PDB file of C-alpha atoms in Angstrom:
ATOM      1  CA  UNK A   1      -0.004   0.002   0.084  1.00  0.00           C
ATOM      2  CA  UNK A   2       1.578   3.410  -1.050  1.00  0.00           C
ATOM      3  CA  UNK A   3       0.098   6.683  -1.505  1.00  0.00           C
ATOM      4  CA  UNK A   4       0.230   8.871  -4.663  1.00  0.00           C
ATOM      5  CA  UNK A   5      -0.278  12.511  -5.572  1.00  0.00           C
ATOM      6  CA  UNK A   6      -0.027  14.730  -8.257  1.00  0.00           C
ATOM      7  CA  UNK A   7      -0.895  18.681  -9.509  1.00  0.00           C
ATOM      8  CA  UNK A   8      -0.849  20.047 -12.588  1.00  0.00           C
ATOM      9  CA  UNK A   9      -1.346  23.789 -12.735  1.00  0.00           C
ATOM     10  CA  UNK A  10      -3.548  25.438 -15.684  1.00  0.00           C
ATOM     11  CA  UNK A  11      -2.578  28.882 -14.260  1.00  0.00           C
ATOM     12  CA  UNK A  12       0.540  30.625 -13.735  1.00  0.00           C
ATOM     13  CA  UNK A  13      -0.335  32.700 -10.662  1.00  0.00           C
ATOM     14  CA  UNK A  14      -0.667  29.329  -8.908  1.00  0.00           C
ATOM     15  CA  UNK A  15       2.990  28.497  -9.408  1.00  0.00           C
ATOM     16  CA  UNK A  16       4.230  29.779  -6.473  1.00  0.00           C
ATOM     17  CA  UNK A  17       2.134  27.596  -4.413  1.00  0.00           C
ATOM     18  CA  UNK A  18       2.786  23.961  -6.303  1.00  0.00           C
ATOM     19  CA  UNK A  19       5.108  22.877  -3.351  1.00  0.00           C
ATOM     20  CA  UNK A  20       2.701  23.824  -0.640  1.00  0.00           C
ATOM     21  CA  UNK A  21       0.035  22.281  -2.034  1.00  0.00           C
ATOM     22  CA  UNK A  22       1.456  19.358  -2.988  1.00  0.00           C
ATOM     23  CA  UNK A  23       3.177  18.659   0.606  1.00  0.00           C
ATOM     24  CA  UNK A  24      -0.088  19.056   1.928  1.00  0.00           C
ATOM     25  CA  UNK A  25      -1.371  16.726  -0.188  1.00  0.00           C
ATOM     26  CA  UNK A  26       1.719  14.160   0.380  1.00  0.00           C
ATOM     27  CA  UNK A  27       1.666  14.231   4.159  1.00  0.00           C
ATOM     28  CA  UNK A  28      -2.305  13.367   4.013  1.00  0.00           C
ATOM     29  CA  UNK A  29      -1.196  10.019   2.603  1.00  0.00           C
ATOM     30  CA  UNK A  30       1.350   9.115   5.385  1.00  0.00           C
ATOM     31  CA  UNK A  31      -0.576   6.426   6.777  1.00  0.00           C
ATOM     32  CA  UNK A  32      -0.683   4.706   2.937  1.00  0.00           C
ATOM     33  CA  UNK A  33       3.214   5.175   3.187  1.00  0.00           C
ATOM     34  CA  UNK A  34       5.362   6.144   6.428  1.00  0.00           C
ATOM     35  CA  UNK A  35       8.275   4.364   5.087  1.00  0.00           C
ATOM     36  CA  UNK A  36      10.108   6.982   2.633  1.00  0.00           C
ATOM     37  CA  UNK A  37       8.758   9.754   0.721  1.00  0.00           C
ATOM     38  CA  UNK A  38       9.375  11.888  -2.577  1.00  0.00           C
ATOM     39  CA  UNK A  39       8.545  14.427  -4.922  1.00  0.00           C
ATOM     40  CA  UNK A  40       9.259  15.998  -8.350  1.00  0.00           C
ATOM     41  CA  UNK A  41       8.720  19.427  -9.125  1.00  0.00           C
ATOM     42  CA  UNK A  42       8.750  20.408 -12.377  1.00  0.00           C
ATOM     43  CA  UNK A  43      10.072  24.424 -12.438  1.00  0.00           C
ATOM     44  CA  UNK A  44      11.608  26.922 -14.588  1.00  0.00           C
ATOM     45  CA  UNK A  45      14.846  25.843 -16.825  1.00  0.00           C
ATOM     46  CA  UNK A  46      17.204  27.746 -18.957  1.00  0.00           C
ATOM     47  CA  UNK A  47      17.401  27.204 -22.585  1.00  0.00           C
ATOM     48  CA  UNK A  48      20.709  24.896 -23.160  1.00  0.00           C
ATOM     49  CA  UNK A  49      21.338  23.417 -19.585  1.00  0.00           C
ATOM     50  CA  UNK A  50      20.222  20.435 -17.690  1.00  0.00           C
ATOM     51  CA  UNK A  51      19.461  19.987 -13.940  1.00  0.00           C
ATOM     52  CA  UNK A  52      20.936  16.832 -12.457  1.00  0.00           C
ATOM     53  CA  UNK A  53      19.772  16.270  -9.175  1.00  0.00           C
ATOM     54  CA  UNK A  54      22.229  13.888  -6.963  1.00  0.00           C
ATOM     55  CA  UNK A  55      22.128  12.344  -3.751  1.00  0.00           C
ATOM     56  CA  UNK A  56      24.420  11.050  -0.863  1.00  0.00           C
ATOM     57  CA  UNK A  57      24.442   9.241   2.239  1.00  0.00           C
ATOM     58  CA  UNK A  58      27.747  12.189   3.211  1.00  0.00           C
ATOM     59  CA  UNK A  59      26.423  15.319   1.632  1.00  0.00           C
ATOM     60  CA  UNK A  60      29.057  17.510   3.619  1.00  0.00           C
ATOM     61  CA  UNK A  61      32.040  15.499   2.315  1.00  0.00           C
ATOM     62  CA  UNK A  62      30.603  14.682  -1.263  1.00  0.00           C
ATOM     63  CA  UNK A  63      29.035  18.066  -2.489  1.00  0.00           C
ATOM     64  CA  UNK A  64      32.004  19.877  -0.539  1.00  0.00           C
ATOM     65  CA  UNK A  65      33.966  21.664  -3.473  1.00  0.00           C
ATOM     66  CA  UNK A  66      32.207  19.710  -6.322  1.00  0.00           C
ATOM     67  CA  UNK A  67      31.938  22.480  -8.566  1.00  0.00           C
ATOM     68  CA  UNK A  68      35.515  23.090  -8.999  1.00  0.00           C
ATOM     69  CA  UNK A  69      35.788  18.968  -9.024  1.00  0.00           C
ATOM     70  CA  UNK A  70      33.766  19.546 -11.936  1.00  0.00           C
ATOM     71  CA  UNK A  71      35.512  22.367 -13.779  1.00  0.00           C
ATOM     72  CA  UNK A  72      38.728  20.872 -13.611  1.00  0.00           C
ATOM     73  CA  UNK A  73      37.832  17.672 -14.632  1.00  0.00           C
ATOM     74  CA  UNK A  74      35.127  18.393 -17.424  1.00  0.00           C
ATOM     75  CA  UNK A  75      35.951  21.844 -18.392  1.00  0.00           C
ATOM     76  CA  UNK A  76      32.619  23.611 -17.255  1.00  0.00           C
ATOM     77  CA  UNK A  77      31.794  25.185 -14.914  1.00  0.00           C
ATOM     78  CA  UNK A  78      28.532  24.255 -12.943  1.00  0.00           C
ATOM     79  CA  UNK A  79      26.319  25.861 -10.562  1.00  0.00           C
ATOM     80  CA  UNK A  80      25.466  23.787  -7.523  1.00  0.00           C
ATOM     81  CA  UNK A  81      22.904  23.584  -5.140  1.00  0.00           C
ATOM     82  CA  UNK A  82      22.814  21.637  -2.042  1.00  0.00           C
ATOM     83  CA  UNK A  83      19.622  20.873  -0.379  1.00  0.00           C
ATOM     84  CA  UNK A  84      20.358  18.569   2.655  1.00  0.00           C
ATOM     85  CA  UNK A  85      21.086  14.980   1.038  1.00  0.00           C
ATOM     86  CA  UNK A  86      20.293  16.076  -2.203  1.00  0.00           C
ATOM     87  CA  UNK A  87      22.492  18.666  -4.513  1.00  0.00           C
ATOM     88  CA  UNK A  88      21.016  19.888  -8.029  1.00  0.00           C
ATOM     89  CA  UNK A  89      23.911  20.337 -10.489  1.00  0.00           C
ATOM     90  CA  UNK A  90      23.083  22.987 -13.180  1.00  0.00           C
ATOM     91  CA  UNK A  91      25.160  22.676 -16.098  1.00  0.00           C
ATOM     92  CA  UNK A  92      24.919  22.858 -20.306  1.00  0.00           C
ATOM     93  CA  UNK A  93      23.324  19.852 -21.891  1.00  0.00           C
ATOM     94  CA  UNK A  94      26.164  19.197 -24.115  1.00  0.00           C
ATOM     95  CA  UNK A  95      28.017  18.101 -21.127  1.00  0.00           C
ATOM     96  CA  UNK A  96      25.012  16.339 -18.957  1.00  0.00           C
ATOM     97  CA  UNK A  97      26.168  12.460 -20.228  1.00  0.00           C
ATOM     98  CA  UNK A  98      29.784  12.884 -19.442  1.00  0.00           C
ATOM     99  CA  UNK A  99      29.130  14.834 -16.248  1.00  0.00           C
ATOM    100  CA  UNK A 100      26.491  11.955 -15.360  1.00  0.00           C
ATOM    101  CA  UNK A 101      29.274   9.339 -15.723  1.00  0.00           C
ATOM    102  CA  UNK A 102      31.688  11.118 -13.844  1.00  0.00           C
ATOM    103  CA  UNK A 103      29.545  11.829 -10.951  1.00  0.00           C
ATOM    104  CA  UNK A 104      28.158   8.317 -10.770  1.00  0.00           C
ATOM    105  CA  UNK A 105      32.272   7.284 -10.735  1.00  0.00           C
ATOM    106  CA  UNK A 106      32.715   9.400  -7.144  1.00  0.00           C
ATOM    107  CA  UNK A 107      29.838   7.271  -6.134  1.00  0.00           C
ATOM    108  CA  UNK A 108      26.872   9.844  -6.499  1.00  0.00           C
ATOM    109  CA  UNK A 109      23.545   8.643  -6.649  1.00  0.00           C
ATOM    110  CA  UNK A 110      21.546  10.315  -9.856  1.00  0.00           C
ATOM    111  CA  UNK A 111      17.723  10.998  -8.806  1.00  0.00           C
ATOM    112  CA  UNK A 112      17.151  12.400 -12.194  1.00  0.00           C
ATOM    113  CA  UNK A 113      17.644  14.868 -14.680  1.00  0.00           C
ATOM    114  CA  UNK A 114      16.198  17.535 -16.896  1.00  0.00           C
ATOM    115  CA  UNK A 115      15.451  20.650 -18.211  1.00  0.00           C
ATOM    116  CA  UNK A 116      12.886  21.734 -15.567  1.00  0.00           C
ATOM    117  CA  UNK A 117      12.739  18.472 -13.238  1.00  0.00           C
ATOM    118  CA  UNK A 118      14.296  18.357  -9.457  1.00  0.00           C
ATOM    119  CA  UNK A 119      13.645  14.932  -7.880  1.00  0.00           C
ATOM    120  CA  UNK A 120      13.510  14.712  -4.143  1.00  0.00           C
ATOM    121  CA  UNK A 121      13.211  11.552  -1.706  1.00  0.00           C
ATOM    122  CA  UNK A 122      14.429  10.137   1.382  1.00  0.00           C
ATOM    123  CA  UNK A 123      13.629   7.563   3.960  1.00  0.00           C
ATOM    124  CA  UNK A 124      11.425   8.768   6.533  1.00  0.00           C
ATOM    125  CA  UNK A 125       7.719  10.268   7.292  1.00  0.00           C
ATOM    126  CA  UNK A 126       6.459  12.521   4.792  1.00  0.00           C
ATOM    127  CA  UNK A 127       6.159  15.529   6.625  1.00  0.00           C
ATOM    128  CA  UNK A 128       9.933  14.880   7.794  1.00  0.00           C
ATOM    129  CA  UNK A 129      11.237  14.330   4.280  1.00  0.00           C
ATOM    130  CA  UNK A 130       9.337  17.616   3.304  1.00  0.00           C
ATOM    131  CA  UNK A 131      10.384  19.884   5.766  1.00  0.00           C
ATOM    132  CA  UNK A 132      14.411  18.360   5.121  1.00  0.00           C
ATOM    133  CA  UNK A 133      14.273  19.843   1.406  1.00  0.00           C
ATOM    134  CA  UNK A 134      12.156  23.040   1.851  1.00  0.00           C
ATOM    135  CA  UNK A 135       9.299  21.403  -0.458  1.00  0.00           C
ATOM    136  CA  UNK A 136       6.739  24.048   0.665  1.00  0.00           C
ATOM    137  CA  UNK A 137       8.765  26.839  -0.792  1.00  0.00           C
ATOM    138  CA  UNK A 138       9.132  25.189  -4.121  1.00  0.00           C
ATOM    139  CA  UNK A 139       7.274  26.250  -7.201  1.00  0.00           C
ATOM    140  CA  UNK A 140       6.381  25.010 -10.800  1.00  0.00           C
ATOM    141  CA  UNK A 141       3.960  24.103 -13.138  1.00  0.00           C
ATOM    142  CA  UNK A 142       3.248  20.652 -12.001  1.00  0.00           C
ATOM    143  CA  UNK A 143       4.633  17.446  -9.528  1.00  0.00           C
ATOM    144  CA  UNK A 144       3.927  14.529  -8.345  1.00  0.00           C
ATOM    145  CA  UNK A 145       4.796  12.591  -5.343  1.00  0.00           C
ATOM    146  CA  UNK A 146       4.625   9.412  -3.315  1.00  0.00           C
ATOM    147  CA  UNK A 147       4.520   8.116   0.058  1.00  0.00           C
ATOM    148  CA  UNK A 148       6.027   4.449   0.491  1.00  0.00           C
ATOM    149  CA  UNK A 149       5.005   1.543   2.390  1.00  0.00           C
ATOM    150  CA  UNK A 150       7.715  -1.196   1.200  1.00  0.00           C
ATOM    151  CA  UNK A 151       6.449  -4.734   0.285  1.00  0.00           C
ATOM    152  CA  UNK A 152       8.883  -6.231  -1.748  1.00  0.00           C
ATOM    153  CA  UNK A 153      12.310  -4.329  -1.538  1.00  0.00           C
ATOM    154  CA  UNK A 154      14.162  -2.575   0.881  1.00  0.00           C
ATOM    155  CA  UNK A 155      13.781   1.099   2.784  1.00  0.00           C
ATOM    156  CA  UNK A 156      16.425   2.758   0.975  1.00  0.00           C
ATOM    157  CA  UNK A 157      16.643   6.167  -0.772  1.00  0.00           C
ATOM    158  CA  UNK A 158      17.025   3.805  -4.225  1.00  0.00           C
ATOM    159  CA  UNK A 159      13.943   2.489  -3.397  1.00  0.00           C
ATOM    160  CA  UNK A 160      11.683   5.434  -3.122  1.00  0.00           C
ATOM    161  CA  UNK A 161       9.682   6.824  -5.507  1.00  0.00           C
ATOM    162  CA  UNK A 162       9.787   8.834  -8.125  1.00  0.00           C
ATOM    163  CA  UNK A 163      11.776   7.254 -10.411  1.00  0.00           C
ATOM    164  CA  UNK A 164      13.393   8.700 -13.338  1.00  0.00           C
ATOM    165  CA  UNK A 165      14.615   6.899 -16.437  1.00  0.00           C
ATOM    166  CA  UNK A 166      14.744   9.997 -19.010  1.00  0.00           C
ATOM    167  CA  UNK A 167      15.336  13.304 -18.864  1.00  0.00           C
ATOM    168  CA  UNK A 168      12.345  15.208 -17.392  1.00  0.00           C
ATOM    169  CA  UNK A 169      10.322  12.226 -17.156  1.00  0.00           C
ATOM    170  CA  UNK A 170       9.593   9.980 -14.089  1.00  0.00           C
ATOM    171  CA  UNK A 171       7.022   7.584 -12.358  1.00  0.00           C
ATOM    172  CA  UNK A 172       4.979   7.231  -9.102  1.00  0.00           C
ATOM    173  CA  UNK A 173       3.402   3.589  -8.573  1.00  0.00           C
ATOM    174  CA  UNK A 174       0.976   2.070  -6.125  1.00  0.00           C
ATOM    175  CA  UNK A 175       0.851  -1.880  -6.907  1.00  0.00           C
ATOM    176  CA  UNK A 176       3.394  -4.447  -7.953  1.00  0.00           C
ATOM    177  CA  UNK A 177       4.678  -5.809 -11.194  1.00  0.00           C
ATOM    178  CA  UNK A 178       4.811  -9.679 -11.437  1.00  0.00           C
ATOM    179  CA  UNK A 179       6.738  -9.711 -14.846  1.00  0.00           C
ATOM    180  CA  UNK A 180       9.176  -6.952 -13.919  1.00  0.00           C
ATOM    181  CA  UNK A 181      12.408  -9.016 -13.960  1.00  0.00           C
ATOM    182  CA  UNK A 182      11.616 -10.373 -17.589  1.00  0.00           C
ATOM    183  CA  UNK A 183      10.725  -6.748 -18.874  1.00  0.00           C
ATOM    184  CA  UNK A 184      14.024  -5.249 -17.237  1.00  0.00           C
ATOM    185  CA  UNK A 185      16.007  -8.088 -19.023  1.00  0.00           C
ATOM    186  CA  UNK A 186      14.227  -7.036 -22.289  1.00  0.00           C
ATOM    187  CA  UNK A 187      14.998  -3.346 -21.671  1.00  0.00           C
ATOM    188  CA  UNK A 188      18.339  -4.014 -20.879  1.00  0.00           C
ATOM    189  CA  UNK A 189      19.036  -5.527 -24.619  1.00  0.00           C
ATOM    190  CA  UNK A 190      17.301  -2.026 -25.790  1.00  0.00           C
ATOM    191  CA  UNK A 191      20.222  -0.599 -23.658  1.00  0.00           C
ATOM    192  CA  UNK A 192      18.317   1.027 -21.262  1.00  0.00           C
ATOM    193  CA  UNK A 193      19.665   0.943 -17.599  1.00  0.00           C
ATOM    194  CA  UNK A 194      17.909   0.409 -14.643  1.00  0.00           C
ATOM    195  CA  UNK A 195      19.578   1.165 -11.364  1.00  0.00           C
ATOM    196  CA  UNK A 196      17.718  -0.338  -8.874  1.00  0.00           C
ATOM    197  CA  UNK A 197      15.574  -3.856  -8.031  1.00  0.00           C
ATOM    198  CA  UNK A 198      12.391  -1.837  -7.758  1.00  0.00           C
ATOM    199  CA  UNK A 199       9.459  -2.921  -9.937  1.00  0.00           C
ATOM    200  CA  UNK A 200       8.495   0.889 -10.460  1.00  0.00           C
ATOM    201  CA  UNK A 201      11.872   1.441 -12.036  1.00  0.00           C
ATOM    202  CA  UNK A 202      11.135  -0.935 -14.560  1.00  0.00           C
ATOM    203  CA  UNK A 203       8.066   0.815 -15.442  1.00  0.00           C
ATOM    204  CA  UNK A 204       9.497   4.095 -15.515  1.00  0.00           C
ATOM    205  CA  UNK A 205      11.920   2.322 -17.687  1.00  0.00           C
ATOM    206  CA  UNK A 206       9.411   0.911 -19.989  1.00  0.00           C
ATOM    207  CA  UNK A 207       7.893   4.241 -20.715  1.00  0.00           C
ATOM    208  CA  UNK A 208      10.774   6.285 -21.187  1.00  0.00           C
ATOM    209  CA  UNK A 209      11.950   3.112 -23.835  1.00  0.00           C
ATOM    210  CA  UNK A 210       8.426   3.846 -25.576  1.00  0.00           C
ATOM    211  CA  UNK A 211       8.529   7.604 -25.917  1.00  0.00           C
ATOM    212  CA  UNK A 212      12.030   7.261 -26.827  1.00  0.00           C
ATOM    213  CA  UNK A 213      11.291   4.999 -29.769  1.00  0.00           C
ATOM    214  CA  UNK A 214       8.511   7.630 -30.855  1.00  0.00           C
ATOM    215  CA  UNK A 215       5.560   7.005 -28.989  1.00  0.00           C
ATOM    216  CA  UNK A 216       3.396   9.742 -27.485  1.00  0.00           C
ATOM    217  CA  UNK A 217       2.870   9.861 -23.845  1.00  0.00           C
ATOM    218  CA  UNK A 218      -0.721   8.396 -24.442  1.00  0.00           C
ATOM    219  CA  UNK A 219       0.567   5.448 -26.513  1.00  0.00           C
ATOM    220  CA  UNK A 220       3.318   4.690 -23.838  1.00  0.00           C
ATOM    221  CA  UNK A 221       1.026   4.918 -20.944  1.00  0.00           C
ATOM    222  CA  UNK A 222      -1.625   2.546 -22.929  1.00  0.00           C
ATOM    223  CA  UNK A 223       1.434   0.091 -23.968  1.00  0.00           C
ATOM    224  CA  UNK A 224       1.793  -0.704 -20.016  1.00  0.00           C
ATOM    225  CA  UNK A 225      -1.480  -2.144 -20.066  1.00  0.00           C
ATOM    226  CA  UNK A 226      -0.587  -4.748 -22.695  1.00  0.00           C
ATOM    227  CA  UNK A 227       2.958  -5.256 -21.651  1.00  0.00           C
ATOM    228  CA  UNK A 228       3.494  -5.111 -17.676  1.00  0.00           C
ATOM    229  CA  UNK A 229       1.434  -7.380 -15.441  1.00  0.00           C
ATOM    230  CA  UNK A 230       0.482  -7.251 -11.831  1.00  0.00           C
ATOM    231  CA  UNK A 231      -1.657  -4.534 -10.285  1.00  0.00           C
ATOM    232  CA  UNK A 232      -0.737  -0.748 -10.486  1.00  0.00           C
ATOM    233  CA  UNK A 233      -2.094   2.791 -10.466  1.00  0.00           C
ATOM    234  CA  UNK A 234       0.515   4.775 -12.346  1.00  0.00           C
ATOM    235  CA  UNK A 235       1.133   8.753 -12.402  1.00  0.00           C
ATOM    236  CA  UNK A 236       3.861   9.818 -14.822  1.00  0.00           C
ATOM    237  CA  UNK A 237       5.405  13.362 -14.939  1.00  0.00           C
ATOM    238  CA  UNK A 238       7.129  14.786 -18.251  1.00  0.00           C
ATOM    239  CA  UNK A 239       8.289  18.152 -18.893  1.00  0.00           C
ATOM    240  CA  UNK A 240       4.787  19.061 -20.491  1.00  0.00           C
ATOM    241  CA  UNK A 241       2.486  17.550 -18.130  1.00  0.00           C
ATOM    242  CA  UNK A 242       1.381  14.334 -16.266  1.00  0.00           C
ATOM    243  CA  UNK A 243      -0.389  11.076 -17.255  1.00  0.00           C
ATOM    244  CA  UNK A 244      -2.404   8.791 -15.207  1.00  0.00           C
ATOM    245  CA  UNK A 245      -3.548   4.889 -15.844  1.00  0.00           C
ATOM    246  CA  UNK A 246      -4.761   1.993 -13.851  1.00  0.00           C
ATOM    247  CA  UNK A 247      -4.286  -1.812 -14.808  1.00  0.00           C
ATOM    248  CA  UNK A 248      -7.551  -3.653 -16.100  1.00  0.00           C
ATOM    249  CA  UNK A 249      -8.725  -4.474 -12.813  1.00  0.00           C
ATOM    250  CA  UNK A 250      -7.919  -1.392 -10.915  1.00  0.00           C
ATOM    251  CA  UNK A 251      -7.604  -2.567  -7.351  1.00  0.00           C
ATOM    252  CA  UNK A 252      -5.680   0.333  -6.500  1.00  0.00           C
ATOM    253  CA  UNK A 253      -7.784   3.452  -5.314  1.00  0.00           C
ATOM    254  CA  UNK A 254      -7.349   6.415  -7.215  1.00  0.00           C
ATOM    255  CA  UNK A 255      -9.311   9.611  -7.655  1.00  0.00           C
ATOM    256  CA  UNK A 256      -9.134  12.708  -9.807  1.00  0.00           C
ATOM    257  CA  UNK A 257     -10.115  16.590  -9.428  1.00  0.00           C
ATOM    258  CA  UNK A 258     -10.280  19.349 -12.141  1.00  0.00           C
ATOM    259  CA  UNK A 259     -11.009  22.775 -11.929  1.00  0.00           C
ATOM    260  CA  UNK A 260     -10.215  25.711 -14.239  1.00  0.00           C
ATOM    261  CA  UNK A 261      -7.044  26.185 -12.302  1.00  0.00           C
ATOM    262  CA  UNK A 262      -5.759  22.949 -11.766  1.00  0.00           C
ATOM    263  CA  UNK A 263      -6.003  19.157 -12.255  1.00  0.00           C
ATOM    264  CA  UNK A 264      -4.983  16.915  -9.258  1.00  0.00           C
ATOM    265  CA  UNK A 265      -4.521  13.255  -8.445  1.00  0.00           C
ATOM    266  CA  UNK A 266      -4.480  11.436  -5.273  1.00  0.00           C
ATOM    267  CA  UNK A 267      -4.854   7.941  -3.768  1.00  0.00           C
ATOM    268  CA  UNK A 268      -7.649   8.952  -1.745  1.00  0.00           C
ATOM    269  CA  UNK A 269     -10.241  11.974  -1.726  1.00  0.00           C
ATOM    270  CA  UNK A 270      -8.968  13.224   1.568  1.00  0.00           C
ATOM    271  CA  UNK A 271      -5.927  14.625  -0.350  1.00  0.00           C
ATOM    272  CA  UNK A 272      -7.807  17.027  -1.674  1.00  0.00           C
ATOM    273  CA  UNK A 273      -9.053  18.198   1.209  1.00  0.00           C
ATOM    274  CA  UNK A 274      -6.965  21.698   1.237  1.00  0.00           C
ATOM    275  CA  UNK A 275      -7.250  22.752  -2.212  1.00  0.00           C
ATOM    276  CA  UNK A 276      -8.633  25.902  -3.451  1.00  0.00           C
ATOM    277  CA  UNK A 277     -11.829  25.708  -5.122  1.00  0.00           C
ATOM    278  CA  UNK A 278     -11.987  21.840  -4.287  1.00  0.00           C
ATOM    279  CA  UNK A 279     -15.901  22.122  -3.597  1.00  0.00           C
ATOM    280  CA  UNK A 280     -16.525  23.174  -7.231  1.00  0.00           C
ATOM    281  CA  UNK A 281     -14.512  20.824  -8.497  1.00  0.00           C
ATOM    282  CA  UNK A 282     -15.347  18.142 -11.062  1.00  0.00           C
ATOM    283  CA  UNK A 283     -14.448  14.654  -9.086  1.00  0.00           C
ATOM    284  CA  UNK A 284     -13.984  11.181 -10.810  1.00  0.00           C
ATOM    285  CA  UNK A 285     -12.704   7.524 -10.370  1.00  0.00           C
ATOM    286  CA  UNK A 286     -10.481   6.993 -13.084  1.00  0.00           C
ATOM    287  CA  UNK A 287     -11.897   4.041 -15.591  1.00  0.00           C
ATOM    288  CA  UNK A 288      -9.633   0.914 -15.426  1.00  0.00           C
ATOM    289  CA  UNK A 289      -7.430   0.407 -18.561  1.00  0.00           C
ATOM    290  CA  UNK A 290      -7.812   3.830 -19.460  1.00  0.00           C
ATOM    291  CA  UNK A 291      -5.350   6.812 -20.225  1.00  0.00           C
ATOM    292  CA  UNK A 292      -5.657  10.354 -18.678  1.00  0.00           C
ATOM    293  CA  UNK A 293      -2.988  12.884 -19.536  1.00  0.00           C
ATOM    294  CA  UNK A 294      -2.609  16.650 -19.429  1.00  0.00           C
ATOM    295  CA  UNK A 295      -0.214  18.724 -21.395  1.00  0.00           C
ATOM    296  CA  UNK A 296       0.691  22.206 -21.997  1.00  0.00           C
TER     297      UNK A 296
END
């Protein structure tokens, strides 16, 4: 059992409040997932740059002098923003592949990368994770979050959601995939890299692989219904929006709300309680084996 939240803002005047609204939604889902929590925020980006979110269990040591070391090793001048156990490194997008390889060689964990996406996740109660990273103060156009109750893998940072397997793409998941090992091998033969044993990362990699092959977000989500076995509710984030799909049985709970200002997703309706204008929202339960997505 896990909790999922998502929020897509239609109006720019709400962007400064995105993190605050998502944090309240995330904390409301604590009893569905007290082991760990995470959130992906899609904020502002600069043309020609990429943001790489890193994590370290020893951030004081790992991030000290990181910008200077990268400048010397890679010939670039990145900016480094340290946030608790995470750091967001911004650098020219042409240097992203070399930078990621260099960072991983130093033992740093890559949480995700992209022009606008930042991912923050850690072990602990959602309220504590949110406070550590200052999630309430983060703005943006949309975001997704997850509270985890581990069932099949260890309670670790790498096991927490969201999972990102391509630039500006990430996934949160409630459920369990039964064919994830088989699918992981299929994806590996295509050169798709996964960094954990978590089944959700396989779901993320499957969607990323389909999009890389030319599928739209909607087509990639439709493919999960046919190619992934098990019980799942997926919420995926991209640079331009987010999408939702449930398996054909749809035993995992899900509810959506839409107003003129936003589209919201949650595992339970109570996560919407503090959203502005929720009393006038259109509320519905996503249908089984049906794709929903919103993009700008």
